Amino acid sequence: MAREATATMTKSGSEEGEVSPSLLIDARIKELGDWRGAMLARVRALIKQADPEVAEEWKWRGVPVWSHAGIICTGETYKAVVKLTFAKGAALPDPSGLFNSSLDGNTRRAIDFHRGDVIDEEALKALIRAAVALNGSRPPSAARRSKSA
């Protein structure tokens, strides 16, 4: 279901008759049907607990995205890992050391969850809240301001 609906989805998924991003994420979780689906579902629940106003999106041919005043993180699934990539992770405090992937870049950071991993739920929710705060603290880019002028 997720792949079929993607072809007709708009970026926001808000047009009448379109499948909502939340339903597409539900379908992805069900489609996976293994530990990866369970992990993605748990991470999603924690994101919603940390930020009840989070917006769910479906981008880049099937990637769940959580946003609030900008992208917070994406949830990608691979054969051996569920990857939670924070768009501005390099700028976030990570006192619990959750980031364990994409550590060399200047912008993103990621957490790779493997089968059997136990999530430090409070630390993850703190990271989500920090990402939301960071998104809210940044003024629009100069490029965006010049386009609207």
mmCIF file of C-alpha atoms in Angstrom, residues 48-126:
data_model
loop_
_atom_site.group_PDB
_atom_site.id
_atom_site.type_symbol
_atom_site.label_atom_id
_atom_site.label_comp_id
_atom_site.label_asym_id
_atom_site.label_seq_id
_atom_site.Cartn_x
_atom_site.Cartn_y
_atom_site.Cartn_z
ATOM 1 C CA LYS A 48 4.735 12.101 19.433
ATOM 2 C CA GLN A 49 5.101 11.984 23.226
ATOM 3 C CA ALA A 50 8.016 14.405 23.125
ATOM 4 C CA ASP A 51 6.228 16.795 20.749
ATOM 5 C CA PRO A 52 2.443 16.390 20.551
ATOM 6 C CA GLU A 53 2.351 19.063 17.808
ATOM 7 C CA VAL A 54 4.726 17.174 15.492
ATOM 8 C CA ALA A 55 3.692 16.900 11.839
ATOM 9 C CA GLU A 56 4.164 13.612 10.028
ATOM 10 C CA GLU A 57 5.227 13.729 6.401
ATOM 11 C CA TRP A 58 6.073 11.183 3.686
ATOM 12 C CA LYS A 59 8.970 12.280 1.480
ATOM 13 C CA TRP A 60 11.671 11.038 -0.850
ATOM 14 C CA ARG A 61 9.812 8.006 -2.175
ATOM 15 C CA GLY A 62 8.754 6.578 1.136
ATOM 16 C CA VAL A 63 10.645 8.053 4.063
ATOM 17 C CA PRO A 64 8.697 8.969 7.200
ATOM 18 C CA VAL A 65 9.577 12.518 8.286
ATOM 19 C CA TRP A 66 8.679 14.291 11.517
ATOM 20 C CA SER A 67 8.634 18.093 11.453
ATOM 21 C CA HIS A 68 7.926 21.066 13.679
ATOM 22 C CA ALA A 69 9.057 24.441 12.319
ATOM 23 C CA GLY A 70 11.389 22.420 10.077
ATOM 24 C CA ILE A 71 12.487 18.803 9.846
ATOM 25 C CA ILE A 72 13.217 17.172 13.200
ATOM 26 C CA CYS A 73 14.163 13.719 11.939
ATOM 27 C CA THR A 74 13.532 10.976 9.406
ATOM 28 C CA GLY A 75 12.915 7.290 10.030
ATOM 29 C CA GLU A 76 14.561 5.041 7.484
ATOM 30 C CA THR A 77 14.425 1.257 7.520
ATOM 31 C CA TYR A 78 17.129 -1.001 6.153
ATOM 32 C CA LYS A 79 17.740 -4.742 6.330
ATOM 33 C CA ALA A 80 19.675 -4.644 9.611
ATOM 34 C CA VAL A 81 18.885 -1.216 11.055
ATOM 35 C CA VAL A 82 16.227 1.394 11.712
ATOM 36 C CA LYS A 83 17.945 4.754 11.258
ATOM 37 C CA LEU A 84 16.628 7.895 12.923
ATOM 38 C CA THR A 85 18.400 10.814 11.227
ATOM 39 C CA PHE A 86 18.242 14.261 12.825
ATOM 40 C CA ALA A 87 18.419 16.993 10.184
ATOM 41 C CA LYS A 88 20.352 19.371 12.470
ATOM 42 C CA GLY A 89 21.814 16.743 14.772
ATOM 43 C CA ALA A 90 25.341 18.162 14.762
ATOM 44 C CA ALA A 91 23.977 21.274 16.510
ATOM 45 C CA LEU A 92 22.143 19.312 19.223
ATOM 46 C CA PRO A 93 23.444 18.434 22.668
ATOM 47 C CA ASP A 94 23.660 14.649 23.111
ATOM 48 C CA PRO A 95 24.728 14.105 26.729
ATOM 49 C CA SER A 96 23.512 10.489 26.680
ATOM 50 C CA GLY A 97 25.520 9.638 23.561
ATOM 51 C CA LEU A 98 22.580 8.400 21.505
ATOM 52 C CA PHE A 99 24.082 9.451 18.176
ATOM 53 C CA ASN A 100 26.037 6.497 16.810
ATOM 54 C CA SER A 101 25.937 7.083 13.043
ATOM 55 C CA SER A 102 26.629 9.853 10.510
ATOM 56 C CA LEU A 103 29.033 11.398 13.002
ATOM 57 C CA ASP A 104 31.447 12.928 10.482
ATOM 58 C CA GLY A 105 29.151 15.453 8.818
ATOM 59 C CA ASN A 106 28.658 19.090 9.713
ATOM 60 C CA THR A 107 24.866 18.972 9.860
ATOM 61 C CA ARG A 108 23.165 15.602 10.368
ATOM 62 C CA ARG A 109 23.531 12.972 13.043
ATOM 63 C CA ALA A 110 21.775 9.619 13.275
ATOM 64 C CA ILE A 111 20.890 6.860 15.671
ATOM 65 C CA ASP A 112 21.049 3.328 14.282
ATOM 66 C CA PHE A 113 18.743 0.924 16.110
ATOM 67 C CA HIS A 114 19.512 -2.777 15.704
ATOM 68 C CA ARG A 115 17.427 -5.849 16.538
ATOM 69 C CA GLY A 116 17.171 -6.175 20.312
ATOM 70 C CA ASP A 117 18.300 -2.622 21.122
ATOM 71 C CA VAL A 118 16.642 -0.997 24.111
ATOM 72 C CA ILE A 119 15.773 2.664 23.544
ATOM 73 C CA ASP A 120 16.781 5.176 26.192
ATOM 74 C CA GLU A 121 13.329 6.724 25.978
ATOM 75 C CA GLU A 122 13.908 9.767 28.169
ATOM 76 C CA ALA A 123 17.149 10.645 26.372
ATOM 77 C CA LEU A 124 15.479 10.263 22.958
ATOM 78 C CA LYS A 125 12.554 12.466 23.987
ATOM 79 C CA ALA A 126 15.004 15.087 25.283
#
